[in-house]
Coordinates of C-alpha atoms in Angstrom, one line a residue:
M1 CA -1.4 -17.2 92.5
S2 CA 2.0 -18.4 93.0
R3 CA 3.2 -18.8 96.6
K4 CA 5.9 -16.3 97.4
Q5 CA 8.5 -15.9 100.0
G6 CA 10.0 -12.7 101.5
T7 CA 13.6 -11.9 100.6
S8 CA 14.8 -12.3 104.1
G9 CA 12.9 -15.4 105.0
K10 CA 13.8 -19.0 105.0
G11 CA 12.0 -21.8 103.2
K12 CA 14.0 -21.6 100.0
P13 CA 14.0 -24.7 97.8
S14 CA 16.2 -27.3 99.4
G15 CA 17.9 -28.1 96.2
R16 CA 17.9 -31.8 97.0
G17 CA 19.5 -33.8 94.3
Q18 CA 17.6 -36.5 92.5
R19 CA 18.4 -40.2 92.9
H20 CA 19.8 -41.5 89.7
G21 CA 18.7 -44.9 88.5
G22 CA 21.8 -45.7 86.6
G23 CA 24.9 -47.5 87.8
N24 CA 23.0 -50.5 89.2
N25 CA 25.6 -53.1 88.2
R26 CA 26.5 -55.3 91.1
S27 CA 29.3 -57.7 90.7
G28 CA 29.9 -61.1 92.3
R29 CA 32.1 -64.1 91.7
G30 CA 31.6 -65.4 88.2
G31 CA 29.4 -62.4 87.2
S32 CA 27.8 -62.3 83.7
A33 CA 26.8 -59.5 81.5
S34 CA 23.1 -60.5 81.1
G35 CA 21.0 -57.6 82.3
G36 CA 23.8 -56.4 84.5
K37 CA 23.0 -59.1 87.1
S38 CA 25.4 -61.6 88.6
F39 CA 25.3 -64.0 91.5
A40 CA 27.8 -65.4 93.9
R41 CA 27.9 -69.0 95.0
G42 CA 28.2 -70.6 91.6
N43 CA 25.8 -68.1 89.9
A44 CA 22.9 -69.6 91.9
P45 CA 20.3 -67.0 92.8
I46 CA 20.1 -66.2 96.5
K47 CA 16.6 -66.6 97.8
K48 CA 15.6 -63.5 99.7
Q49 CA 14.1 -63.9 103.0
N50 CA 10.9 -61.9 103.8
N51 CA 11.5 -60.5 107.2
S52 CA 9.0 -57.7 106.9
K53 CA 6.5 -57.3 109.6
P54 CA 2.9 -56.2 109.3
S55 CA 2.8 -52.4 109.0
G56 CA 0.0 -52.1 111.6
N57 CA -2.4 -49.2 111.8
P58 CA -1.0 -46.4 109.6
D59 CA -3.0 -43.9 111.7
E60 CA -0.9 -44.7 114.8
V61 CA 2.6 -43.7 115.8
R62 CA 4.9 -44.5 118.6
L63 CA 4.7 -42.1 121.5
N64 CA 8.4 -41.3 121.5
K65 CA 8.3 -40.5 117.8
Y66 CA 5.2 -38.3 118.4
I67 CA 7.1 -36.4 121.1
S68 CA 10.3 -36.1 119.0
N69 CA 8.3 -34.8 116.0
S70 CA 7.0 -32.1 118.2
G71 CA 10.5 -30.7 118.4
I72 CA 10.8 -31.0 122.2
C73 CA 13.6 -33.6 122.2
S74 CA 15.1 -36.7 120.6
R75 CA 13.4 -40.1 120.7
R76 CA 15.8 -41.4 123.3
E77 CA 15.2 -38.4 125.5
A78 CA 11.4 -38.9 124.9
D79 CA 11.7 -42.5 126.3
E80 CA 13.3 -41.1 129.4
H81 CA 10.5 -38.5 129.9
I82 CA 7.9 -41.2 129.4
A83 CA 9.6 -43.5 131.9
L84 CA 9.5 -40.6 134.4
G85 CA 5.8 -40.2 134.0
L86 CA 6.0 -36.8 132.4
V87 CA 3.7 -37.7 129.5
T88 CA 0.0 -38.2 129.4
V89 CA -2.3 -39.4 126.6
N90 CA -5.9 -38.4 126.9
G91 CA -5.4 -37.6 130.5
K92 CA -3.7 -40.9 131.4
V93 CA 0.0 -41.1 132.5
I94 CA 1.8 -43.4 130.1
T95 CA 5.1 -45.1 131.1
E96 CA 5.0 -48.0 128.6
M97 CA 7.8 -48.1 126.0
G98 CA 6.5 -48.5 122.5
Y99 CA 3.1 -47.2 123.3
K100 CA 1.3 -46.0 120.2
V101 CA -1.0 -43.0 119.8
K102 CA -3.3 -41.6 117.1
L103 CA -2.7 -38.2 115.7
E104 CA -5.9 -36.9 117.2
D105 CA -5.1 -38.0 120.7
E106 CA -4.4 -35.4 123.3
V107 CA -0.8 -35.8 124.3
K108 CA 0.7 -33.6 127.0
Y109 CA 4.3 -33.2 128.1
D110 CA 4.8 -31.8 131.6
G111 CA 1.2 -30.5 131.6
A112 CA 1.3 -28.7 128.2
R113 CA -0.3 -30.1 125.1
I114 CA 2.1 -31.0 122.3
Y115 CA 1.6 -31.7 118.6
P116 CA 3.5 -34.1 116.3
E117 CA 5.2 -31.4 114.3
K118 CA 7.8 -28.8 114.9
K119 CA 6.8 -25.3 115.8
A120 CA 6.5 -22.9 112.8
Y121 CA 6.3 -19.1 112.7
V122 CA 5.4 -17.5 109.4
L123 CA 5.0 -13.7 109.0
L124 CA 2.9 -12.6 106.0
N125 CA 2.6 -9.1 104.5
K126 CA -1.0 -9.4 103.5
P127 CA -2.3 -7.8 100.3
K128 CA -5.9 -6.7 99.7
G129 CA -8.6 -9.2 98.6
F130 CA -7.8 -12.1 100.9
A131 CA -10.0 -13.2 103.7
T132 CA -8.4 -14.1 107.1
T133 CA -9.8 -17.5 107.6
T134 CA -8.8 -21.2 107.4
S135 CA -12.0 -22.1 105.7
D136 CA -11.9 -23.4 102.2
Q137 CA -15.4 -22.0 101.6
K138 CA -14.0 -18.6 100.8
D139 CA -12.8 -17.4 97.3
K140 CA -9.3 -16.3 98.3
T141 CA -7.9 -16.6 101.7
V142 CA -4.6 -15.9 103.5
M143 CA -4.0 -19.7 103.7
D144 CA -3.5 -19.7 99.9
L145 CA -0.6 -17.2 100.3
V146 CA 1.3 -19.3 102.9
A147 CA 0.4 -22.7 101.5
N148 CA 4.1 -23.5 100.5
A149 CA 5.6 -22.0 103.7
T150 CA 5.5 -25.1 105.8
N151 CA 3.9 -28.5 106.2
A152 CA 2.9 -27.7 109.8
K153 CA -0.7 -26.9 110.5
I154 CA -0.3 -23.2 111.0
K155 CA -3.2 -20.8 111.6
P156 CA -3.4 -16.9 111.6
I157 CA -3.4 -15.1 114.9
G158 CA -6.1 -12.5 114.8
R159 CA -7.8 -11.1 111.8
L160 CA -7.3 -8.5 109.1
G161 CA -10.3 -7.5 107.0
R162 CA -10.4 -8.7 103.3
N163 CA -9.4 -5.2 102.2
S164 CA -7.0 -4.5 105.0
T165 CA -3.3 -5.0 104.5
G166 CA -0.1 -5.6 106.5
L167 CA 1.4 -8.0 108.9
L168 CA -0.3 -11.3 109.9
L169 CA 1.4 -13.9 112.0
F170 CA 0.8 -17.7 111.5
T171 CA 1.9 -20.4 113.9
N172 CA 1.0 -23.8 115.4
D173 CA 2.5 -22.7 118.8
D174 CA -0.3 -22.4 121.3
S175 CA 1.8 -20.6 123.8
I176 CA 2.4 -17.7 121.3
T177 CA -1.3 -17.7 120.3
K178 CA -2.3 -17.4 124.0
K179 CA 0.0 -14.3 124.4
F180 CA -1.9 -12.6 121.6
T181 CA -5.3 -13.5 123.0
S182 CA -4.7 -12.9 126.7
S183 CA -6.8 -10.2 128.1
K184 CA -4.1 -9.4 130.7
T185 CA -1.0 -9.1 128.4
G186 CA -1.7 -9.2 124.7
V187 CA 0.8 -8.3 122.0
P188 CA 0.9 -4.7 120.6
R189 CA 0.2 -4.2 116.9
L190 CA 0.8 -0.9 115.2
F191 CA -1.7 0.2 112.5
Q192 CA -1.6 3.0 110.0
I193 CA -5.1 4.2 109.3
E194 CA -6.4 6.5 106.6
L195 CA -9.8 8.3 107.4
D196 CA -12.2 10.0 105.0
K197 CA -11.5 13.3 106.8
N198 CA -9.1 14.9 109.3
L199 CA -9.4 13.6 112.8
K200 CA -10.5 16.4 115.1
Y201 CA -8.2 17.1 118.1
E202 CA -11.0 16.6 120.6
D203 CA -11.7 13.1 119.0
F204 CA -8.0 12.4 119.1
K205 CA -8.0 13.1 122.9
K206 CA -11.1 10.9 123.4
I207 CA -9.4 7.9 121.8
E208 CA -6.2 8.6 123.7
E209 CA -8.1 8.7 127.1
G210 CA -10.3 5.8 126.3
L211 CA -13.9 5.5 125.1
T212 CA -17.1 3.6 126.2
I213 CA -18.8 2.0 123.2
D214 CA -22.0 0.1 123.7
G215 CA -21.3 -0.1 127.4
K216 CA -17.8 -1.5 126.9
D217 CA -14.6 0.4 127.8
V218 CA -12.3 0.6 124.7
T219 CA -8.7 1.6 125.2
V220 CA -5.6 1.8 123.0
E221 CA -1.9 1.7 123.7
E222 CA -1.0 4.8 121.7
I223 CA -2.5 7.1 119.1
S224 CA -0.5 9.7 117.0
F225 CA -0.7 11.8 113.9
I226 CA 1.8 10.7 111.3
D227 CA 4.7 13.1 110.7
G228 CA 4.5 15.0 107.5
Q229 CA 1.0 13.7 106.7
A230 CA -2.5 15.2 106.8
H231 CA -4.4 14.6 110.0
N232 CA -6.5 11.9 108.3
Q233 CA -3.5 9.7 108.6
I234 CA -3.4 8.1 112.0
G235 CA -1.0 5.8 113.8
L236 CA -2.8 3.5 116.3
K237 CA -1.2 0.9 118.6
I238 CA -3.6 -1.7 120.1
K239 CA -3.3 -5.1 121.8
N240 CA -6.7 -6.4 120.7
I241 CA -6.1 -9.1 118.0
G242 CA -9.2 -8.2 115.9
N243 CA -9.4 -5.2 113.7
S244 CA -13.1 -4.7 114.5
I245 CA -12.1 -2.5 117.5
I246 CA -10.5 0.0 115.0
R247 CA -13.7 0.2 113.0
N248 CA -15.8 0.5 116.1
I249 CA -13.8 3.4 117.4
F250 CA -14.0 5.5 114.3
D251 CA -17.6 4.6 113.5
H252 CA -18.5 5.7 117.0
L253 CA -16.9 9.1 116.3
G254 CA -18.4 9.5 112.9
Y255 CA -15.4 8.7 110.6
N256 CA -15.2 6.3 107.7
I257 CA -12.0 4.2 107.3
I258 CA -10.4 4.3 103.9
K259 CA -7.4 2.1 104.6
V260 CA -6.0 -0.1 107.4
D261 CA -2.4 -1.3 107.3
C262 CA -0.7 -3.3 110.1
V263 CA 2.9 -2.1 109.9
A264 CA 4.3 -3.8 113.1
I265 CA 3.6 -6.6 115.5
A266 CA 5.6 -6.0 118.6
H267 CA 9.2 -5.9 117.3
L268 CA 8.3 -7.5 113.9
T269 CA 8.1 -5.1 110.9
K270 CA 7.5 -5.4 107.2
K271 CA 11.2 -4.8 106.4
D272 CA 12.3 -7.1 103.4
I273 CA 8.8 -8.5 103.1
P274 CA 7.0 -7.1 100.0
R275 CA 3.3 -7.2 99.8
G276 CA 2.0 -10.7 99.3
Y277 CA 5.2 -12.4 100.5
W278 CA 6.1 -14.2 103.7
K279 CA 9.1 -15.1 105.8
H280 CA 9.9 -17.6 108.6
L281 CA 10.8 -15.8 111.9
T282 CA 14.3 -16.2 113.1
E283 CA 15.1 -17.9 116.3
Q284 CA 15.9 -14.5 117.9
E285 CA 12.5 -13.1 116.7
V286 CA 10.7 -16.1 118.2
N287 CA 12.5 -15.8 121.5
L288 CA 11.7 -12.1 121.8
L289 CA 8.0 -12.9 121.2
K290 CA 8.1 -15.5 124.0
M291 CA 9.6 -12.9 126.3
L292 CA 6.8 -10.5 125.9

């Protein structure tokens, strides 16, 4: 399947021009036409000096570059932060300029872990038939759909069942992921659910007021019937990141779920993102997520 991008997203081909190999004629005093080469100083070849230094361990990178690549600041500013003792590597404060780290090292800036890549936020409108997993053991996964979105190591937040559809957010930003997984705050997601039969009003009220399933209290943010639709079409807003809670609610009440579609995540909607396409979040959208 080709990787696709939403019509309102970023990530369009950069259109970088190719470097042309022609026009490599360099002139000097007394130049000749043989092979387009010429030499100064009486046509005597200039012996090139080999000033290259050993490349060192390719798995290591300077700490200031690591910090800069994370998107926090420039290399020069990173040096200042290092000198102030704001950076730790594997729990040890590092103030040495030129210190090198490995990509798997735990690097923290001001107490928060950072990673050597800029933060990325990709919103996918998931179609049916794709498992929500980062494992390559599955046949088709959501990672296949966002493979060309970014080089950053993004992961999906939460899950949508293989046959569920709708919005799924990917990021490498731990602070955003924690917002979704926090038991105290969470991030609301709005689902449109189709049942095998109309939802009884008494069951509607049970869901609205909260249920106890297998000894656990289960609550939702909102539940509603969808205007102009039969009462087997339900709108459900929850903060739990898994969709198993939805199945547990309706299984408990004796309903089968025909369709689950995530239509909104907080202020994010499917507008301009056709099924199977993705987009990068705008700076404003990211900032609003961080404010939740």
